[in-house]
CSV table of C-alpha atoms in Angstrom, one decimal:
chain,number,residue,atom,x,y,z
A,1,MET,CA,101.3,19.7,-11.3
A,2,CYS,CA,97.9,20.1,-13.0
A,3,ASN,CA,97.4,23.5,-14.5
A,4,ALA,CA,93.9,24.9,-13.6
A,5,ALA,CA,93.7,26.6,-17.0
A,6,ARG,CA,93.7,23.1,-18.7
A,7,MET,CA,91.1,21.6,-16.4
A,8,PRO,CA,88.1,20.5,-18.6
A,9,PRO,CA,84.7,21.8,-17.6
A,10,PHE,CA,83.1,18.4,-17.5
A,11,GLY,CA,86.1,16.2,-16.4
A,12,ILE,CA,86.7,14.0,-13.4
A,13,THR,CA,87.7,17.0,-11.2
A,14,ALA,CA,84.4,18.8,-11.9
A,15,SER,CA,82.4,15.6,-11.3
A,16,LEU,CA,84.1,15.1,-8.0
A,17,ALA,CA,83.5,18.7,-7.0
A,18,LEU,CA,79.8,18.4,-7.9
A,19,LEU,CA,79.5,15.2,-5.8
A,20,ALA,CA,81.3,16.9,-2.9
A,21,GLY,CA,78.9,19.8,-3.0
A,22,VAL,CA,75.9,17.4,-2.9
A,23,SER,CA,77.5,15.4,0.0
A,24,VAL,CA,78.1,18.6,2.0
A,25,CYS,CA,74.5,19.6,1.7
A,26,LEU,CA,73.3,16.1,2.7
A,27,TRP,CA,75.7,16.0,5.7
A,28,MET,CA,74.6,19.3,7.2
A,29,PRO,CA,72.6,19.1,10.5
A,30,ALA,CA,69.9,21.4,9.1
A,31,LEU,CA,68.8,22.4,5.7
A,32,VAL,CA,69.6,25.9,4.5
A,33,SER,CA,66.9,28.1,3.1
A,34,TRP,CA,65.8,27.7,-0.5
A,35,LEU,CA,67.1,31.2,-1.2
A,36,VAL,CA,70.6,30.3,-0.1
A,37,SER,CA,70.4,27.1,-2.2
A,38,LEU,CA,69.2,29.0,-5.2
A,39,LEU,CA,72.0,31.6,-4.9
A,40,ALA,CA,74.6,28.8,-4.6
A,41,LEU,CA,73.2,27.0,-7.7
A,42,VAL,CA,73.1,30.2,-9.8
A,43,GLY,CA,76.5,31.5,-8.6
A,44,GLY,CA,78.2,28.1,-8.8
A,45,THR,CA,76.9,27.5,-12.4
A,46,TRP,CA,78.2,31.0,-13.4
A,47,LEU,CA,81.6,30.4,-11.9
A,48,TRP,CA,81.7,26.9,-13.5
A,49,ILE,CA,81.1,28.4,-16.9
A,50,LYS,CA,83.1,31.5,-16.5
A,51,GLY,CA,86.6,30.1,-16.5
A,52,ALA,CA,88.9,27.3,-15.5
A,53,ARG,CA,90.1,29.1,-12.4
A,54,TRP,CA,86.7,28.5,-10.8
A,55,ARG,CA,86.0,25.1,-12.2
A,56,VAL,CA,86.4,23.5,-8.7
A,57,ILE,CA,84.5,26.0,-6.6
A,58,GLY,CA,81.8,26.4,-9.3
A,59,PRO,CA,80.6,22.8,-9.5
A,60,LEU,CA,80.9,22.4,-5.7
A,61,LEU,CA,78.5,25.3,-5.1
A,62,ALA,CA,76.2,24.1,-7.9
A,63,GLY,CA,76.0,20.6,-6.4
A,64,PHE,CA,75.3,22.1,-2.9
A,65,GLY,CA,72.6,24.4,-4.3
A,66,LEU,CA,71.0,21.7,-6.5
A,67,ALA,CA,70.7,19.2,-3.6
A,68,GLY,CA,69.4,21.9,-1.3
A,69,LEU,CA,66.6,22.9,-3.8
A,70,HIS,CA,65.6,19.3,-4.3
A,71,ALA,CA,65.3,18.8,-0.5
A,72,ALA,CA,63.4,22.1,-0.1
A,73,GLN,CA,61.0,21.1,-2.9
A,74,SER,CA,60.4,17.6,-1.4
A,75,LEU,CA,59.6,19.2,2.0
A,76,ALA,CA,57.4,21.9,0.5
A,77,ILE,CA,55.0,19.4,-1.1
A,78,GLN,CA,54.4,17.5,2.1
A,79,LEU,CA,51.1,17.8,3.9
A,80,PRO,CA,50.9,20.9,6.2
A,81,PRO,CA,50.6,20.2,9.9
A,82,ASP,CA,47.0,21.7,10.1
A,83,TRP,CA,45.9,19.0,7.7
A,84,GLU,CA,47.0,16.1,9.9
A,85,ARG,CA,44.5,13.3,10.3
A,86,ARG,CA,41.8,15.0,8.2
A,87,ASP,CA,39.2,13.1,6.4
A,88,VAL,CA,39.0,14.3,2.7
A,89,VAL,CA,37.4,13.1,-0.5
A,90,ILE,CA,39.9,13.0,-3.4
A,91,SER,CA,40.0,11.7,-6.9
A,92,GLY,CA,43.0,10.6,-8.9
A,93,ARG,CA,44.7,7.7,-10.6
A,94,VAL,CA,46.5,4.6,-9.2
A,95,ALA,CA,50.1,5.5,-10.1
A,96,ASP,CA,51.9,2.1,-9.6
A,97,LEU,CA,51.4,-1.6,-9.2
A,98,PRO,CA,49.3,-2.1,-6.0
A,99,GLU,CA,51.1,-4.2,-3.3
A,100,ARG,CA,48.8,-6.8,-1.7
A,101,ASP,CA,49.2,-8.8,1.5
A,102,PRO,CA,46.9,-10.6,3.9
A,103,ARG,CA,46.0,-7.3,5.6
A,104,GLY,CA,45.0,-5.3,2.5
A,105,THR,CA,46.4,-3.3,-0.4
A,106,ARG,CA,48.8,-0.5,-0.5
A,107,PHE,CA,49.2,1.7,-3.6
A,108,ALA,CA,50.5,5.0,-4.9
A,109,PHE,CA,47.8,7.5,-5.8
A,110,ARG,CA,48.3,10.6,-7.9
A,111,VAL,CA,45.6,13.2,-7.0
A,112,ASP,CA,44.0,15.1,-9.9
A,113,GLY,CA,45.1,18.6,-10.4
A,114,GLY,CA,41.6,20.2,-10.7
A,115,ALA,CA,40.3,23.0,-8.5
A,116,THR,CA,37.9,20.6,-6.8
A,117,GLN,CA,40.7,18.8,-5.1
A,118,PRO,CA,42.0,19.8,-1.6
A,119,ALA,CA,44.7,22.5,-2.3
A,120,PRO,CA,47.6,20.8,-0.3
A,121,MET,CA,47.1,17.5,-2.2
A,122,ARG,CA,46.3,18.8,-5.7
A,123,GLY,CA,48.5,17.0,-8.2
A,124,ARG,CA,50.5,15.3,-5.4
A,125,LEU,CA,51.5,11.7,-4.9
A,126,LEU,CA,50.0,9.9,-1.9
A,127,ARG,CA,50.7,6.4,-0.4
A,128,LEU,CA,47.4,4.9,0.6
A,129,ALA,CA,46.3,1.6,2.2
A,130,TRP,CA,43.0,-0.2,1.6
A,131,PHE,CA,42.4,-2.6,4.5
A,132,ASP,CA,40.8,-6.0,4.0
A,133,GLU,CA,37.6,-6.6,5.9
A,134,ASN,CA,39.1,-9.4,7.9
A,135,SER,CA,42.3,-7.6,8.9
A,136,GLY,CA,43.0,-5.4,11.9
A,137,GLY,CA,44.5,-2.7,9.8
A,138,PHE,CA,48.0,-1.3,9.9
A,139,ALA,CA,49.7,0.2,12.9
A,140,GLY,CA,46.6,0.0,15.1
A,141,ARG,CA,44.3,1.8,12.7
A,142,PRO,CA,40.7,0.4,12.3
A,143,ALA,CA,40.1,-2.1,9.6
A,144,ALA,CA,38.0,-1.0,6.7
A,145,ARG,CA,35.6,-3.2,4.9
A,146,LEU,CA,35.8,-3.6,1.2
A,147,PRO,CA,32.8,-2.4,-0.8
A,148,SER,CA,30.1,-5.1,-1.4
A,149,ARG,CA,28.7,-3.4,-4.5
A,150,GLY,CA,30.4,-5.3,-7.3
A,151,VAL,CA,34.0,-4.6,-6.4
A,152,ASP,CA,36.1,-7.8,-6.3
A,153,ALA,CA,38.5,-8.8,-3.6
A,154,VAL,CA,41.3,-6.8,-5.2
A,155,PRO,CA,39.9,-3.2,-4.8
A,156,VAL,CA,42.2,-1.2,-7.1
A,157,LYS,CA,44.3,-1.8,-10.2
A,158,ALA,CA,47.2,0.1,-11.7
A,159,GLY,CA,46.0,2.9,-14.0
A,160,GLU,CA,42.4,3.2,-12.7
A,161,ARG,CA,40.9,6.5,-11.6
A,162,TRP,CA,39.0,6.4,-8.3
A,163,GLN,CA,37.2,8.8,-6.0
A,164,LEU,CA,38.1,7.9,-2.4
A,165,HIS,CA,37.3,9.1,1.1
A,166,VAL,CA,40.6,8.9,2.9
A,167,ARG,CA,42.3,10.0,6.1
A,168,VAL,CA,45.8,11.5,5.6
A,169,ARG,CA,48.8,12.6,7.5
A,170,ALA,CA,52.4,13.7,6.7
A,171,PRO,CA,54.8,10.9,6.0
A,172,ARG,CA,56.6,9.5,9.0
A,173,GLY,CA,57.8,6.2,10.3
A,174,LEU,CA,59.1,4.3,13.3
A,175,ARG,CA,62.6,5.2,14.7
A,176,ASN,CA,63.7,1.6,15.3
A,177,PRO,CA,67.5,1.2,14.9
A,178,GLY,CA,68.2,-0.8,11.8
A,179,GLY,CA,64.6,-0.7,10.6
A,180,PHE,CA,63.2,0.6,7.4
A,181,ASP,CA,63.1,4.4,7.2
A,182,SER,CA,59.7,5.0,5.7
A,183,GLU,CA,60.0,8.8,6.1
A,184,LYS,CA,63.2,8.9,4.2
A,185,TYR,CA,61.7,6.7,1.5
A,186,ALA,CA,58.7,9.0,1.2
A,187,PHE,CA,61.0,12.0,1.1
A,188,ALA,CA,63.0,10.5,-1.8
A,189,GLN,CA,59.9,9.5,-3.7
A,190,ARG,CA,58.2,12.9,-3.3
A,191,VAL,CA,55.3,11.5,-1.4
A,192,ALA,CA,53.2,14.3,0.0
A,193,ALA,CA,51.1,12.3,2.4
A,194,THR,CA,50.2,8.8,3.6
A,195,GLY,CA,46.8,7.6,4.6
A,196,TYR,CA,44.2,4.9,4.3
A,197,VAL,CA,40.7,4.6,2.7
A,198,ARG,CA,38.4,5.7,5.5
A,199,ASP,CA,35.0,4.7,4.0
A,200,PRO,CA,35.4,2.1,1.2
A,201,GLN,CA,31.6,1.9,0.9
A,202,THR,CA,31.6,5.3,-0.9
A,203,ALA,CA,34.7,4.5,-3.1
A,204,THR,CA,33.8,5.0,-6.8
A,205,ARG,CA,35.8,3.8,-9.8
A,206,LEU,CA,35.7,6.7,-12.2
A,207,GLU,CA,37.7,5.2,-15.1
A,208,ALA,CA,39.0,1.8,-16.2
A,209,ALA,CA,42.7,1.1,-16.1
A,210,THR,CA,44.7,2.9,-18.8
A,211,GLY,CA,48.4,3.8,-19.4
A,212,LEU,CA,51.8,2.2,-18.9
A,213,GLN,CA,51.2,0.9,-15.4
A,214,ALA,CA,47.9,-0.7,-16.5
A,215,TRP,CA,49.8,-2.5,-19.3
A,216,ARG,CA,52.5,-3.7,-16.9
A,217,GLU,CA,49.9,-5.1,-14.5
A,218,ALA,CA,48.1,-6.8,-17.4
A,219,MET,CA,51.4,-8.3,-18.7
A,220,SER,CA,52.2,-9.5,-15.1
A,221,ALA,CA,48.8,-11.3,-14.9
A,222,ARG,CA,49.4,-12.9,-18.3
A,223,ILE,CA,52.8,-14.2,-17.1
A,224,VAL,CA,51.1,-15.8,-14.0
A,225,ALA,CA,48.5,-17.4,-16.3
A,226,SER,CA,51.1,-18.7,-18.8
A,227,VAL,CA,54.0,-19.8,-16.6
A,228,ASP,CA,54.0,-22.5,-13.9
A,229,VAL,CA,53.3,-21.0,-10.5
A,230,PRO,CA,56.7,-21.8,-8.8
A,231,SER,CA,58.5,-19.9,-11.5
A,232,SER,CA,56.0,-17.2,-12.6
A,233,ARG,CA,57.0,-14.8,-9.8
A,234,PHE,CA,60.6,-14.8,-10.9
A,235,VAL,CA,59.7,-14.3,-14.5
A,236,GLN,CA,57.5,-11.3,-13.4
A,237,ALA,CA,60.5,-9.8,-11.6
A,238,LEU,CA,63.0,-10.4,-14.4
A,239,ALA,CA,60.8,-9.2,-17.2
A,240,LEU,CA,58.8,-6.4,-15.7
A,241,GLY,CA,60.6,-5.5,-12.4
A,242,ASP,CA,57.4,-6.7,-10.6
A,243,THR,CA,58.7,-8.2,-7.3
A,244,ARG,CA,55.4,-8.3,-5.5
A,245,GLY,CA,55.2,-12.1,-5.8
A,246,LEU,CA,58.6,-12.6,-4.0
A,247,ASP,CA,58.4,-13.3,-0.3
A,248,ASP,CA,61.1,-13.1,2.5
A,249,ARG,CA,62.1,-16.6,1.8
A,250,ASP,CA,62.7,-15.9,-1.9
A,251,TRP,CA,64.8,-12.8,-1.1
A,252,ALA,CA,66.8,-14.8,1.5
A,253,THR,CA,67.6,-17.4,-1.1
A,254,LEU,CA,68.5,-14.8,-3.7
A,255,ARG,CA,70.8,-13.1,-1.2
A,256,ALA,CA,72.5,-16.3,-0.2
A,257,ASN,CA,73.3,-17.0,-3.9
A,258,GLY,CA,74.3,-13.5,-4.8
A,259,LEU,CA,71.5,-13.1,-7.3
A,260,THR,CA,69.5,-10.1,-6.0
A,261,HIS,CA,71.1,-7.8,-8.6
A,262,LEU,CA,69.5,-10.0,-11.3
A,263,ILE,CA,66.0,-9.5,-9.9
A,264,ALA,CA,66.2,-5.7,-9.6
A,265,ILE,CA,66.2,-4.5,-13.2
A,266,SER,CA,69.3,-2.4,-13.5
A,267,GLY,CA,72.4,-1.9,-15.7
A,268,PHE,CA,72.8,-5.6,-16.7
A,269,HIS,CA,69.3,-5.9,-18.0
A,270,VAL,CA,69.2,-2.5,-19.7
A,271,GLY,CA,72.6,-3.1,-21.2
A,272,LEU,CA,71.5,-6.4,-22.8
A,273,VAL,CA,68.4,-4.9,-24.3
A,274,ALA,CA,70.3,-1.8,-25.5
A,275,GLY,CA,72.9,-4.1,-27.1
A,276,PHE,CA,70.3,-6.2,-28.8
A,277,PHE,CA,68.7,-3.1,-30.3
A,278,ALA,CA,72.1,-1.8,-31.4
A,279,LEU,CA,72.9,-5.0,-33.1
A,280,LEU,CA,69.5,-5.1,-34.8
A,281,THR,CA,70.0,-1.6,-36.1
A,282,ARG,CA,73.5,-2.5,-37.4
A,283,ALA,CA,72.0,-5.5,-39.2
A,284,LEU,CA,69.4,-3.3,-40.9
A,285,TRP,CA,72.3,-1.0,-42.1
A,286,TRP,CA,74.2,-4.1,-43.3
A,287,LEU,CA,71.1,-5.3,-45.3
A,288,TRP,CA,70.5,-1.9,-46.8
A,289,PRO,CA,73.8,-0.1,-47.3
A,290,ALA,CA,72.1,2.9,-48.8
A,291,LEU,CA,70.9,3.9,-45.3
A,292,ALA,CA,74.5,4.8,-44.5
A,293,ARG,CA,74.3,7.7,-46.9
A,294,ARG,CA,71.8,9.4,-44.6
A,295,TRP,CA,73.0,8.1,-41.2
A,296,PRO,CA,76.4,6.5,-40.3
A,297,ALA,CA,75.9,3.0,-39.1
A,298,VAL,CA,77.7,3.7,-35.8
A,299,ILE,CA,75.4,6.6,-34.9
A,300,ALA,CA,72.3,4.7,-36.0
A,301,ALA,CA,73.4,1.8,-33.8
A,302,ALA,CA,73.9,4.1,-30.8
A,303,LEU,CA,70.5,5.7,-31.3
A,304,GLY,CA,69.0,2.2,-31.6
A,305,GLY,CA,70.6,1.3,-28.3
A,306,VAL,CA,69.2,4.4,-26.6
A,307,VAL,CA,65.7,3.6,-27.9
A,308,GLY,CA,65.9,0.1,-26.7
A,309,ALA,CA,67.1,1.2,-23.2
A,310,LEU,CA,64.2,3.7,-23.0
A,311,VAL,CA,61.6,1.1,-24.1
A,312,TYR,CA,62.9,-1.3,-21.5
A,313,ALA,CA,63.0,1.4,-18.8
A,314,ALA,CA,59.3,2.0,-19.6
A,315,VAL,CA,58.5,-1.7,-19.3
A,316,ALA,CA,60.1,-1.7,-15.9
A,317,GLY,CA,58.0,1.3,-14.9
A,318,PHE,CA,60.9,3.8,-15.0
A,319,ALA,CA,62.3,2.4,-11.7
A,320,LEU,CA,65.3,4.3,-10.2
A,321,PRO,CA,67.9,1.7,-11.2
A,322,THR,CA,66.8,1.8,-14.9
A,323,VAL,CA,66.6,5.6,-15.0
A,324,ARG,CA,70.1,5.8,-13.5
A,325,THR,CA,71.4,3.4,-16.0
């Protein structure tokens, strides 16, 4: 029989208890108040650290409180009911690679944190749609016309700063059985509101594209220009995690051949890159043995692997599978 006094604070038992606490919080029919979650997190952490006798109850309470606080924070940042379907003028930066289809463009938009922005959206992440002039819009909304004053057919690019006139609402979706749960997706992604560009004629590009997402979109465009069209969309997905070029037929083919895990950049890709960086670091230590006097080769290789994994996670836009790996 396992002695509780010998139970390690970060062993398998503690991990299972932490996971159980998170699961209990997620399975509850209603979310407890943030104060109860905070007390559970603080008390559970104290019991977890205090002694082995409480190393099952402690992580269980800590997991429950941590999940509850995350859920409360995600709900707190969502658009208040009295701001539903308001027309507002906001400025911010395109935070991800825009997704384009025949009806228009959808993109993540990070609102600036300045005092001039609407308080409920200040510094928050929005999911916006910019409808094409020839489309009927999404979900019955009126189609918006693209600006005719020098903005090309692709209205926004990743990393650009824009000032937009938009209509917003709290995230929600259709309750079709088996369908995509867009409200759950917005909850997990910390999306405060969804909406669409109300008056594209007044949209103003404030700054050119900069940052990591701008680099990813530029590299994706270079792949399209350098690789044959039938293969370029798969190279984009494998190299950058950019799956915008894959259609339903491509995904059906990948699922039929069991290859979807290769397209979504995850542990396999990150492991390969981390291993390559580790081997490269070991090669440097082999060429210059004097380096081992400062850092052991094994530790240097491990750090090289971590650096390689972080670099590749950045190339993939810090997608959830790469961050989890």
